[in-house]
mmCIF file of C-alpha atoms and ligand atoms in Angstrom:
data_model
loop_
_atom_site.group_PDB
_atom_site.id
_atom_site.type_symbol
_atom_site.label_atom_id
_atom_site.label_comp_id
_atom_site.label_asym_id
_atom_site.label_seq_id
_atom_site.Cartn_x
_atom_site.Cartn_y
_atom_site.Cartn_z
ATOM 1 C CA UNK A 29 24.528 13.713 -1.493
ATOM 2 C CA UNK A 30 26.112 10.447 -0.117
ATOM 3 C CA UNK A 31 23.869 8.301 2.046
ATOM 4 C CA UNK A 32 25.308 6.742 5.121
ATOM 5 C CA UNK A 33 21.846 4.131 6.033
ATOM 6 C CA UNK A 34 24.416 2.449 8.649
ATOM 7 C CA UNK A 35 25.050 5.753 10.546
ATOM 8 C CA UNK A 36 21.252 6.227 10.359
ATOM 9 C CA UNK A 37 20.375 2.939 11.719
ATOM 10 C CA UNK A 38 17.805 1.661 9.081
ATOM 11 C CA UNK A 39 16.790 -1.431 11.541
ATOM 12 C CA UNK A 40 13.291 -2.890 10.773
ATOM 13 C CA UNK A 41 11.805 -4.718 13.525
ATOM 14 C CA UNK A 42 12.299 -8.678 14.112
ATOM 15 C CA UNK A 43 8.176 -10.149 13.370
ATOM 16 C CA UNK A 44 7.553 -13.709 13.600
ATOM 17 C CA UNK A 45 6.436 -15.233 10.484
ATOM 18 C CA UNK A 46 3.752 -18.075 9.466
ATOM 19 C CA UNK A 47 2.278 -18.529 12.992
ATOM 20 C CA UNK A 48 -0.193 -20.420 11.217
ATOM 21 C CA UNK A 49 0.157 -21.909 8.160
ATOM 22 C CA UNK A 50 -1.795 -22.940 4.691
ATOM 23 C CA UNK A 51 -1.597 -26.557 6.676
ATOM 24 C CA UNK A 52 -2.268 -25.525 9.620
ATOM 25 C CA UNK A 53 -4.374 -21.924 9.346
ATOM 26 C CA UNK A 54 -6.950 -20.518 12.308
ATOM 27 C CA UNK A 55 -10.555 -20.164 12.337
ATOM 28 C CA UNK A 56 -11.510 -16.515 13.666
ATOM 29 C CA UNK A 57 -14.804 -14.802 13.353
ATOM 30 C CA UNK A 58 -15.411 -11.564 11.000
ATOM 31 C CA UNK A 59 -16.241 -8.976 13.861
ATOM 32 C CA UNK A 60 -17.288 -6.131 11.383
ATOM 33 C CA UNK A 61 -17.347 -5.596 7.471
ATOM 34 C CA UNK A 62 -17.980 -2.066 6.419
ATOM 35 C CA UNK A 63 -18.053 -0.128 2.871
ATOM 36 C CA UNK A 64 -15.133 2.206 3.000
ATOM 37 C CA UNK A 65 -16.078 3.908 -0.538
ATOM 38 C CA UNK A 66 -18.317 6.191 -1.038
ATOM 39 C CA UNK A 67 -22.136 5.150 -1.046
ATOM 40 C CA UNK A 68 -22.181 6.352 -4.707
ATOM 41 C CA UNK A 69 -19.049 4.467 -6.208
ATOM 42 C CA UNK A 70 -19.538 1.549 -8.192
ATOM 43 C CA UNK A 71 -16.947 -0.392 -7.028
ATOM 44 C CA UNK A 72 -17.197 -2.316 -3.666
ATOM 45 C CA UNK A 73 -14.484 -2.382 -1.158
ATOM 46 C CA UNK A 74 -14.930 -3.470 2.115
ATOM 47 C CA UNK A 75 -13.181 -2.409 5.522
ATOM 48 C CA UNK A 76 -13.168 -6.250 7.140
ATOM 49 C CA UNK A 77 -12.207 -6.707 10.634
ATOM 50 C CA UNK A 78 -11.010 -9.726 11.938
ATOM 51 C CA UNK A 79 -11.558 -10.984 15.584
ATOM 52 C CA UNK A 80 -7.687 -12.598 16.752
ATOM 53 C CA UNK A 81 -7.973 -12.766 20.021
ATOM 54 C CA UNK A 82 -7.345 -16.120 22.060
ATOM 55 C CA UNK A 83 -5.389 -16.984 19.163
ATOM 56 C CA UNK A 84 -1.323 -16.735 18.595
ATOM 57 C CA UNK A 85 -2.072 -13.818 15.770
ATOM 58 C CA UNK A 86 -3.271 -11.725 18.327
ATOM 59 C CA UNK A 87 -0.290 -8.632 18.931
ATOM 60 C CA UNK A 88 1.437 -10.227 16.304
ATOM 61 C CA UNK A 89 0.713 -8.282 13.133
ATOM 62 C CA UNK A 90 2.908 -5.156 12.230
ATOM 63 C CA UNK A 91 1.284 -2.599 9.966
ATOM 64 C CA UNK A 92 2.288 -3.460 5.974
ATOM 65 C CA UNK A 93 2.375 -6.836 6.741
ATOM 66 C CA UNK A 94 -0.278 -9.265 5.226
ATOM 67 C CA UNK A 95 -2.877 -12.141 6.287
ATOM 68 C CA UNK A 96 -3.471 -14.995 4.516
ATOM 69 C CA UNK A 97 -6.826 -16.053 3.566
ATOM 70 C CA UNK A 98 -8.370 -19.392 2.648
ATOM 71 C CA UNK A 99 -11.209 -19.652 0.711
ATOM 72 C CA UNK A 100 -13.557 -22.753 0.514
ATOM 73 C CA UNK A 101 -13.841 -24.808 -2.314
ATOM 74 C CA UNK A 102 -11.722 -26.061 -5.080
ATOM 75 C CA UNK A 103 -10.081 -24.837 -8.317
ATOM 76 C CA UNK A 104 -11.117 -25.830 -11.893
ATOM 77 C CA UNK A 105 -8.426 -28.358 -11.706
ATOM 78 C CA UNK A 106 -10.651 -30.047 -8.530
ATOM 79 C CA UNK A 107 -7.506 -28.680 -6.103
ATOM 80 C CA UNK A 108 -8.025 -26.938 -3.013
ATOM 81 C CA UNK A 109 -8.310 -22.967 -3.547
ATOM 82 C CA UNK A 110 -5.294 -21.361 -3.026
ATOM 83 C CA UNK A 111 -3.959 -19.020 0.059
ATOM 84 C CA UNK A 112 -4.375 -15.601 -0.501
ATOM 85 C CA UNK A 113 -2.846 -12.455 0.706
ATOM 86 C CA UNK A 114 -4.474 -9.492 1.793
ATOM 87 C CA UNK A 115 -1.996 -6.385 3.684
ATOM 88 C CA UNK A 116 -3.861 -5.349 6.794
ATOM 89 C CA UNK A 117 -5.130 -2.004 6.927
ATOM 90 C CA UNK A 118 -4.830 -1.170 11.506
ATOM 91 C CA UNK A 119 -2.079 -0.423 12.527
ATOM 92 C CA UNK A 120 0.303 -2.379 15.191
ATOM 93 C CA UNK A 121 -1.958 -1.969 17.523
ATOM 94 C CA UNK A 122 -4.672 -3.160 15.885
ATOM 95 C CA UNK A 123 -8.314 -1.467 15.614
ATOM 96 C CA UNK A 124 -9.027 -2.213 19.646
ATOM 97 C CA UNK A 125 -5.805 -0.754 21.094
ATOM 98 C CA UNK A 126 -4.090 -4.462 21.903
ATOM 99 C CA UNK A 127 -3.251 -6.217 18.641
ATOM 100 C CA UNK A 128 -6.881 -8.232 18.601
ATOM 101 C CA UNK A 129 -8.610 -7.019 16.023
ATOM 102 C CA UNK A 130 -7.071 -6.673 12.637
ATOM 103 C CA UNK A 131 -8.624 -5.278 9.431
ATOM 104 C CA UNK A 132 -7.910 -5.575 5.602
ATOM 105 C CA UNK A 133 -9.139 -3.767 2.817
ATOM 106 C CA UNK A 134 -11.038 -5.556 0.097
ATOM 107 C CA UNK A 135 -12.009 -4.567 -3.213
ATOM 108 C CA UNK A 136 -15.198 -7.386 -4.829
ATOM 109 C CA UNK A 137 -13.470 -8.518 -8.347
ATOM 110 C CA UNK A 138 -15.625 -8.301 -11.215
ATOM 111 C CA UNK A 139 -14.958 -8.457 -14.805
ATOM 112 C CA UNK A 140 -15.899 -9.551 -18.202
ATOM 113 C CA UNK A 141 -13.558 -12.488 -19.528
ATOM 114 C CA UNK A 142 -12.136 -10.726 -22.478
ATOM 115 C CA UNK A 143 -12.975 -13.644 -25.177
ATOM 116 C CA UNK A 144 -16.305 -15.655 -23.903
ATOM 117 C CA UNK A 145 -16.952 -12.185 -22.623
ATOM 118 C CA UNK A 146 -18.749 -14.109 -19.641
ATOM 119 C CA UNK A 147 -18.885 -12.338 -16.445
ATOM 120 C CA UNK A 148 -16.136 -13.771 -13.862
ATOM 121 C CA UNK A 149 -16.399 -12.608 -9.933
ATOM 122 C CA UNK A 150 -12.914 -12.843 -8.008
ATOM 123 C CA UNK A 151 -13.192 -15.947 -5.663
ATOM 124 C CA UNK A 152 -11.810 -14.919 -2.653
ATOM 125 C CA UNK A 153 -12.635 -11.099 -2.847
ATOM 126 C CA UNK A 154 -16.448 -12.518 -2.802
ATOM 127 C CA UNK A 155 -16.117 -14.551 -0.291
ATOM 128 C CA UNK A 156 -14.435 -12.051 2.117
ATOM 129 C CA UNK A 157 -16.763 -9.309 1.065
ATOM 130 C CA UNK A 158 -19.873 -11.671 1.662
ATOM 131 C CA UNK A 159 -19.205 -12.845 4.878
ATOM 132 C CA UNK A 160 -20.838 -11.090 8.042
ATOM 133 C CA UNK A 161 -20.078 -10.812 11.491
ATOM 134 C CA UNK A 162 -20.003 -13.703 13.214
ATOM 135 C CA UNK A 163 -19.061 -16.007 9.979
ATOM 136 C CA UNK A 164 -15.718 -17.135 10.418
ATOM 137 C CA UNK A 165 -12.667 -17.501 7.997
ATOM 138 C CA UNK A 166 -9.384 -19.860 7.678
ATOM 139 C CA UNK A 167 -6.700 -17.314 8.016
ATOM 140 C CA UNK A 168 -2.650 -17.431 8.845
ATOM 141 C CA UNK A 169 0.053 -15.159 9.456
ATOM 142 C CA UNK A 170 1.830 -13.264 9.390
ATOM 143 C CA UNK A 171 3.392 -12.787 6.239
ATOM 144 C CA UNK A 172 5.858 -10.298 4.880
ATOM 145 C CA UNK A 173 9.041 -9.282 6.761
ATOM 146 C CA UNK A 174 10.414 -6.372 4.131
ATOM 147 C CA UNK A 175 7.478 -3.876 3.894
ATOM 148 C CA UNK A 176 7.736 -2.030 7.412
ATOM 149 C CA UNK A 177 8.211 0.862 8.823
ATOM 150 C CA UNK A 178 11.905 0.693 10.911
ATOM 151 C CA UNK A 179 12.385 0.407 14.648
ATOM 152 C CA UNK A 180 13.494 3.793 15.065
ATOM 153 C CA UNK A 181 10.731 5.347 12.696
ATOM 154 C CA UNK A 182 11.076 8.829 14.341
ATOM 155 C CA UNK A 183 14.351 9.359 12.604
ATOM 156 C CA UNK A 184 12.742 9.260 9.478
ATOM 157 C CA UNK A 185 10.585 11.261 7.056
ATOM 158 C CA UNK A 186 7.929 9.142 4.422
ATOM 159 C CA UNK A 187 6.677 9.534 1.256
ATOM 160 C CA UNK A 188 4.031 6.899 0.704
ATOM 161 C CA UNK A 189 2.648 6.073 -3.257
ATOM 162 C CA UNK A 190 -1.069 4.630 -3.389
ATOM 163 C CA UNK A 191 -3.455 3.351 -5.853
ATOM 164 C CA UNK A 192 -6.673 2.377 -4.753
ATOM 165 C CA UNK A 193 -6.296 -0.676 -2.256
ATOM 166 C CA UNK A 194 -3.160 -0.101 -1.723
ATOM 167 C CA UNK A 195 -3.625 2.759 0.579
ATOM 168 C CA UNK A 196 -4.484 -0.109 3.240
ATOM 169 C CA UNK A 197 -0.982 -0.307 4.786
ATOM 170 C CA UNK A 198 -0.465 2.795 4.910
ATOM 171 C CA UNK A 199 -3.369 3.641 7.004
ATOM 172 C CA UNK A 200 -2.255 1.263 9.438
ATOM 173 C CA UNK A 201 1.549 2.769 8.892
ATOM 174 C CA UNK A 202 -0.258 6.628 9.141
ATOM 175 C CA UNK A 203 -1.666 5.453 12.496
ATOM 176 C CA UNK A 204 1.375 4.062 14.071
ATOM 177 C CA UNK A 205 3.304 7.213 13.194
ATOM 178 C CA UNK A 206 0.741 9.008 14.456
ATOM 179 C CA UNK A 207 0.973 7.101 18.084
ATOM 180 C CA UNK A 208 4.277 7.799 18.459
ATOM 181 C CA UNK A 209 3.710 11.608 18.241
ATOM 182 C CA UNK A 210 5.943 11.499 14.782
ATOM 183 C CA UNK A 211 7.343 14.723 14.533
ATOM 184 C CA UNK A 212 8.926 14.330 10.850
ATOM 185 C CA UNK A 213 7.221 14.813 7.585
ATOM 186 C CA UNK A 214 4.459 12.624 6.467
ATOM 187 C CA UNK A 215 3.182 12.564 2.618
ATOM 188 C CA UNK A 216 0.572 10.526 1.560
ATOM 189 C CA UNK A 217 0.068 10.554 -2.412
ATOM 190 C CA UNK A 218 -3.357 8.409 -2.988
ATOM 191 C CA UNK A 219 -4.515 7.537 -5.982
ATOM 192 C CA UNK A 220 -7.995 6.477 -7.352
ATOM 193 C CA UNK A 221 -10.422 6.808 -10.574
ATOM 194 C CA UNK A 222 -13.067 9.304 -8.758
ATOM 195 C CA UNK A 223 -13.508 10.988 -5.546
ATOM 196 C CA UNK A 224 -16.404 8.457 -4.502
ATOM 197 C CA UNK A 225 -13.222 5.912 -4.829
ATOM 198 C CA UNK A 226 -11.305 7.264 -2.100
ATOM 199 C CA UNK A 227 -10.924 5.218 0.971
ATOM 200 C CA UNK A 228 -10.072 6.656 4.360
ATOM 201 C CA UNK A 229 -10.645 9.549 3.478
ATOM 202 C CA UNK A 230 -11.712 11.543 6.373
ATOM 203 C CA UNK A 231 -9.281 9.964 8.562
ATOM 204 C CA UNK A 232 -6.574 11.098 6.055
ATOM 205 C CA UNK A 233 -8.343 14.770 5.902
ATOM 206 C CA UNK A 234 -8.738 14.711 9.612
ATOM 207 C CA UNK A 235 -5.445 13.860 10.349
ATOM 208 C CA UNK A 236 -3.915 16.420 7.833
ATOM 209 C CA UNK A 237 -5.456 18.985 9.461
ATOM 210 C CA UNK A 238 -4.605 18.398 12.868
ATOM 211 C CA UNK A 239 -1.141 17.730 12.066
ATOM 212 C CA UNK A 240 1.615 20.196 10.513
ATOM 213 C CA UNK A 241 3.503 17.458 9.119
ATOM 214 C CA UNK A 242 1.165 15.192 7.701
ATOM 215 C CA UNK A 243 0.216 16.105 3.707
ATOM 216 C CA UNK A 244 -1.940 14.459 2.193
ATOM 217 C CA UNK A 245 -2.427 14.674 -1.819
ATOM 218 C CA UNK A 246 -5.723 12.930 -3.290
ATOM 219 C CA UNK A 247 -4.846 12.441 -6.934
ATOM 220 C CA UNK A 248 -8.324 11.613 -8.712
ATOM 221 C CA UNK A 249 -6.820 10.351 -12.333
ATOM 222 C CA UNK A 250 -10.705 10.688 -13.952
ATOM 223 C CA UNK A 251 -12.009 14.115 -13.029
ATOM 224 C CA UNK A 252 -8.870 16.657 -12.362
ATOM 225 C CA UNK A 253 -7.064 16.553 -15.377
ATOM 226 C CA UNK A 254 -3.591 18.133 -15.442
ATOM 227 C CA UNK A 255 -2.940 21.620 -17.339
ATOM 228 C CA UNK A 256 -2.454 19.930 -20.253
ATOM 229 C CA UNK A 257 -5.654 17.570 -20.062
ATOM 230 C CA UNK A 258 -3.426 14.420 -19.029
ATOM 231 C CA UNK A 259 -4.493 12.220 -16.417
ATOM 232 C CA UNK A 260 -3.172 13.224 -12.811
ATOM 233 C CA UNK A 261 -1.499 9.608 -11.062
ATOM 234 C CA UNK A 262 -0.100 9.658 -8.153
ATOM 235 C CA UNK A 263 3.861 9.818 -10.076
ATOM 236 C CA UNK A 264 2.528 13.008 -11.856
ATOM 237 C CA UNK A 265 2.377 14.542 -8.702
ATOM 238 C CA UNK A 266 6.355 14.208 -8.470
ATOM 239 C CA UNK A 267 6.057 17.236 -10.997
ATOM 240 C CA UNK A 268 2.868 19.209 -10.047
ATOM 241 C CA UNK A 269 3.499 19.066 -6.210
ATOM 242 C CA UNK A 270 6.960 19.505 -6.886
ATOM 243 C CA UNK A 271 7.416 22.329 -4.223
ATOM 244 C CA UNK A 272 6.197 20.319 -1.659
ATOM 245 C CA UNK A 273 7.365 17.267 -2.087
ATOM 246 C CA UNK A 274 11.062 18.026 -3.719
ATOM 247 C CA UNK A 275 12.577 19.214 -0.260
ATOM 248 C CA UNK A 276 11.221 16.217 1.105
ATOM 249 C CA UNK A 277 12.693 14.291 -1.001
ATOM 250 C CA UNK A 278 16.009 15.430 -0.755
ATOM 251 C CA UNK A 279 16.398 14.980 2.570
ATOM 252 C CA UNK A 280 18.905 12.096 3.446
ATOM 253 C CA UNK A 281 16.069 10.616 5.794
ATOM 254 C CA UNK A 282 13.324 10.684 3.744
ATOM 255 C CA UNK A 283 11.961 6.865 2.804
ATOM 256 C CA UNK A 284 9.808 5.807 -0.490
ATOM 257 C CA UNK A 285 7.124 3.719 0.287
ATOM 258 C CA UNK A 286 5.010 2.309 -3.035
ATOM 259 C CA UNK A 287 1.919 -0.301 -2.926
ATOM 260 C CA UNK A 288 -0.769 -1.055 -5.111
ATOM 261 C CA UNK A 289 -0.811 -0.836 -9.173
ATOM 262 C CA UNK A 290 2.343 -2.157 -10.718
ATOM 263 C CA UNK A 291 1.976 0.206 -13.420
ATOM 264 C CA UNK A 292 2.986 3.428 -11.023
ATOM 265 C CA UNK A 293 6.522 1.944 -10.655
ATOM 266 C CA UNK A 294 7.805 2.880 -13.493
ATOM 267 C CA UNK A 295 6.603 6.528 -13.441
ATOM 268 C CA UNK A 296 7.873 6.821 -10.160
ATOM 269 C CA UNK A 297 11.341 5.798 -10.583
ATOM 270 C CA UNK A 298 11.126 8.399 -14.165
ATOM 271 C CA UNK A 299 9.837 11.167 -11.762
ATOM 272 C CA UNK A 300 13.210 10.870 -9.335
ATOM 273 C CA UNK A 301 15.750 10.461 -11.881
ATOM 274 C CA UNK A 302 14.285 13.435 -13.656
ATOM 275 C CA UNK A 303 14.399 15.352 -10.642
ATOM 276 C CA UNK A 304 18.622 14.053 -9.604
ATOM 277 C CA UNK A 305 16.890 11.973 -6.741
ATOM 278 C CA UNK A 306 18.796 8.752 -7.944
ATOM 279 C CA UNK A 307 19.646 8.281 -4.503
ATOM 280 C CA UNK A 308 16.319 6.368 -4.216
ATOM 281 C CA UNK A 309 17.512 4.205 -6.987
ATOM 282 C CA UNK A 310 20.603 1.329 -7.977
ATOM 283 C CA UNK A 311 21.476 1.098 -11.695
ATOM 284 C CA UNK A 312 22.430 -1.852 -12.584
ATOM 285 C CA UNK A 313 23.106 -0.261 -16.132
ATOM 286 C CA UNK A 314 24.095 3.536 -17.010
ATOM 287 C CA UNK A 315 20.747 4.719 -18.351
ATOM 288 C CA UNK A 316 21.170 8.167 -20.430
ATOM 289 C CA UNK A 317 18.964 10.887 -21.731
ATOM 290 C CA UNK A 318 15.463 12.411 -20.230
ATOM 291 C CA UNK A 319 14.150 9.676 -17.967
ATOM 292 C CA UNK A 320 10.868 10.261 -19.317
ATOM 293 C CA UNK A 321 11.801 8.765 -22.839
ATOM 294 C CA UNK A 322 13.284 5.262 -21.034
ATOM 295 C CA UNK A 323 11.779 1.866 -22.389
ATOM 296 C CA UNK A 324 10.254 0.489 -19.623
ATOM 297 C CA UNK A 325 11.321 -3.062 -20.607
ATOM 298 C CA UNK A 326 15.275 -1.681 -20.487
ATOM 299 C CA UNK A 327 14.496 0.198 -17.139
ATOM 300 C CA UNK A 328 13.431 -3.066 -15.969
ATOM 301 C CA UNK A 329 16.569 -4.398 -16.146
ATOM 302 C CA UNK A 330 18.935 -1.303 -15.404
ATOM 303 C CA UNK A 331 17.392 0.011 -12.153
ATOM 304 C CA UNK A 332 16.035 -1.066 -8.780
ATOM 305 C CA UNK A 333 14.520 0.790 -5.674
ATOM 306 C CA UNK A 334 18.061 1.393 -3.321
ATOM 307 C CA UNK A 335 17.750 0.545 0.425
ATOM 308 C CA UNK A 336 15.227 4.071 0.714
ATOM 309 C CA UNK A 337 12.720 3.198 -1.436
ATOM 310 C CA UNK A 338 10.266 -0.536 -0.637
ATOM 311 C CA UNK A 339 7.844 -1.639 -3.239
ATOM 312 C CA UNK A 340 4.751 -4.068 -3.095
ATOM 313 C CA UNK A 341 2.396 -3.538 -6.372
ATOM 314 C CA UNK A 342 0.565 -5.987 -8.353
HETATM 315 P P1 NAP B 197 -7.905 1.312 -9.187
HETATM 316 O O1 NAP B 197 -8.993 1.854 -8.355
HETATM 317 O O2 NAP B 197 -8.245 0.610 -10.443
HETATM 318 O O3 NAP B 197 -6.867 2.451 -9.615
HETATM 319 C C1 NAP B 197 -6.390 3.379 -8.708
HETATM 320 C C2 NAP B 197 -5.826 4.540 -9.494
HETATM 321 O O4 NAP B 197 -4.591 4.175 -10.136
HETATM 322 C C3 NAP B 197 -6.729 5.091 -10.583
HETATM 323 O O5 NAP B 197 -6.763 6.473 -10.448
HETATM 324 C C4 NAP B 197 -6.034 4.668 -11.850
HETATM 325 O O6 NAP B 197 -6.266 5.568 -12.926
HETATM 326 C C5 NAP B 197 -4.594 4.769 -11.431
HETATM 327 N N1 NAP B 197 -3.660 4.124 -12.362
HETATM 328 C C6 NAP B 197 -3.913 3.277 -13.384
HETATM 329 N N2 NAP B 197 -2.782 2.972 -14.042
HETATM 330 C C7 NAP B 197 -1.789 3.642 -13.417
HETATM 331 C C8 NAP B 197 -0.392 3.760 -13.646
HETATM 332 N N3 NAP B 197 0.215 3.111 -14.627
HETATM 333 N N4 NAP B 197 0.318 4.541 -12.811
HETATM 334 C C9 NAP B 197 -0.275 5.208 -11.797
HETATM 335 N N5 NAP B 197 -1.603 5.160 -11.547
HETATM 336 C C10 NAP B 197 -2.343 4.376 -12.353
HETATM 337 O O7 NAP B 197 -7.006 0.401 -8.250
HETATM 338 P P2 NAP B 197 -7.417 -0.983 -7.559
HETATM 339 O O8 NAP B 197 -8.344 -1.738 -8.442
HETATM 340 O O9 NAP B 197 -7.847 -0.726 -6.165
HETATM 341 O O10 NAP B 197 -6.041 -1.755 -7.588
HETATM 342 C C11 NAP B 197 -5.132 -1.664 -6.579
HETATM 343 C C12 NAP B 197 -3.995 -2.638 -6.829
HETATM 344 O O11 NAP B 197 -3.221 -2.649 -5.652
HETATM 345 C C13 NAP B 197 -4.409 -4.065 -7.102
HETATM 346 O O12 NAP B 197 -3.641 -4.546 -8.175
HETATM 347 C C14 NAP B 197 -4.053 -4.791 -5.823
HETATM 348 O O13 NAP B 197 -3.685 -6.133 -6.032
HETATM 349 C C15 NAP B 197 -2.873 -3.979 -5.368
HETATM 350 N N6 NAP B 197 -2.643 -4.067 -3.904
HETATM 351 C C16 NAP B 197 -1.451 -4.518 -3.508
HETATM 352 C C17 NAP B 197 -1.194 -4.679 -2.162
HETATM 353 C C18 NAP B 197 0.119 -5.227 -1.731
HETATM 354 O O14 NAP B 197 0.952 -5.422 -2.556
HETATM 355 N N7 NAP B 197 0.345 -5.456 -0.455
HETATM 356 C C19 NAP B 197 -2.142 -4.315 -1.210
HETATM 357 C C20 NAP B 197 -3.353 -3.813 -1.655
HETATM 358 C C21 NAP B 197 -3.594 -3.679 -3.037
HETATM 359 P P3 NAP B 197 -7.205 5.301 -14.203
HETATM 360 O O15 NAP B 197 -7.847 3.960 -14.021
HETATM 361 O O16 NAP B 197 -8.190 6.420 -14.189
HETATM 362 O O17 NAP B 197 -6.307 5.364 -15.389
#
């Protein structure tokens, strides 16, 4: 099927970047911090809310778009601590209606340093995660221009690919759509270790079930194992949900959306050629045989996401 984007009008919306920069970043107070796991999960992710109003931020932020965040302190090397980014998880309109109050999704690092096998804690995810209302944080914004939803988002349908914190933007995307009384289909493939993991979940769950075209598929890699006792991740699902999602997928205006572990990409772009949906996709390269048996480090080099298909993993 040939793809005419220009007679579709793919037009993604002008957002002004870097209001405020690493040199020049805003002070705004944390207005809530909640747990958005499940009390019994042993990881700790926060839903934190930022307070912009009175500031320039304020109605600036577009869902999938990110806000920087400047920790205290210095590095090892005695230099400041570097700007980091964290995609807001409200959508355009923010958490109050009007673009004030904008929220992120944070996940408290943790880990054992593989030689001194000291423990190590994530700078900035501590710091955000520690922080209560009323504290306030160096931020700036907005960044990211590429990962949006288009103008005219009503002449589209979405698949959207999670793992873990990468389902933020696409809550704040999910919400949007759902504002505008989206009438086209809606997929939401989220995937995390255990159900305790999930985030958002009974907004997702609410949402499916008061809307015909919103699907939402939970893909819990550690305790539903596939028929044959593999793990299910959200690319796996290109197969097992294939009835659903296939005549989705074919349809000229359907759009990929991918964030969170880099690892999925691969599997993803495996799961459409396998399936003739190379549409999604630009070889650089001719690539031959089952998709599934492609070296990763060749695909690397011989395909891309096309125009239909954005990608932000890590
Ligand atoms: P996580 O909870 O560790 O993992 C989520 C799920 O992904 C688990 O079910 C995991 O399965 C599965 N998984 C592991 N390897 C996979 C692979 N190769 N393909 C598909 N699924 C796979 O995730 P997390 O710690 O929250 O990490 C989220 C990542 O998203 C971070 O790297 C973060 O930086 C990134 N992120 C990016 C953005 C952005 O780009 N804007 C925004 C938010 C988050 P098993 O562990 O059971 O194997």
């Amino acid at each position: 099927m040939k793809i005419n984007l220009r007679a579709m009008r793919l037009q993604f919306p002008q957002v002004e970047l870097n209001i405020y920069n690493k040199n020049n970043p805003i002070e705004v107070p944390i207005l809530k911090s909640e747990i958005a796991t499940s009390s019994a999960s042993p990881n700790i992710i926060r839903h934190i809310t930022f307070d912009l109003s009175g500031t320039e931020l304020a109605g600036k932020f577009f869902a999938g778009q990110s806000i920087g965040v400047l920790p205290p302190g210095v590095t090892d090397k005695g230099k400041p601590e570097p700007l980091r980014l964290y995609s807001i998880s409200s959508p355009s309109y923010g958490e109050d209606g009007a673009g004030n109050h904008h929220s992120t999704t944070v996940k408290r690092l943790i880990g054992e340093h593989w030689e001194t096998r000291q423990l190590y804690a994530g700078v900035c995810s501590n710091y955000l995660s520690s922080l209560r209302p009323g504290d306030t944080v160096k931020v700036t914004g907005p960044s990211g221009k590429r990962f949006l939803l288009p103008e005219n988002s009503e002449d589209f349908n979405y698949v959207f690919f999670a793992t873990g914190t990468g389902v933020a933007p696409f809550r704040g995307m999910i919400k949007d759509l759902m504002k505008k009384g989206h009438r086209g289909s809606i997929v939401l493939i989220f995937g995390a270790p255990y159900r305790t993991d999930l985030l958002y979940e009974s907004y997702f769950r609410q949402t499916e079930s008061e809307n015909k075209n919103f699907h939402y598929i939970p893909t819990i890699s550690r305790e539903d194992p596939r028929e044959d006792g593999s793990r299910p991740y959200v690319q796996t699902q290109l197969i097992d949900r294939k009835k659903l999602l296939y005549p989705i997928l074919e349809q000229e205006n359907t759009l990929i959306y991918v964030c969170g572990l880099k690892g999925m990409e691969t599997g993803i772009i495996q799961g459409l050629a396998a399936q003739s949906l190379s549409d999604y996709l630009v070889f650089k390269k001719p690539l031959n045989g089952d998709p599934y048996s492609w070296d990763s480090d060749i695909m690397k080099r011989a395909v891309k996401p096309g125009e239909r298909m954005f990608l932000e993993v890590y």
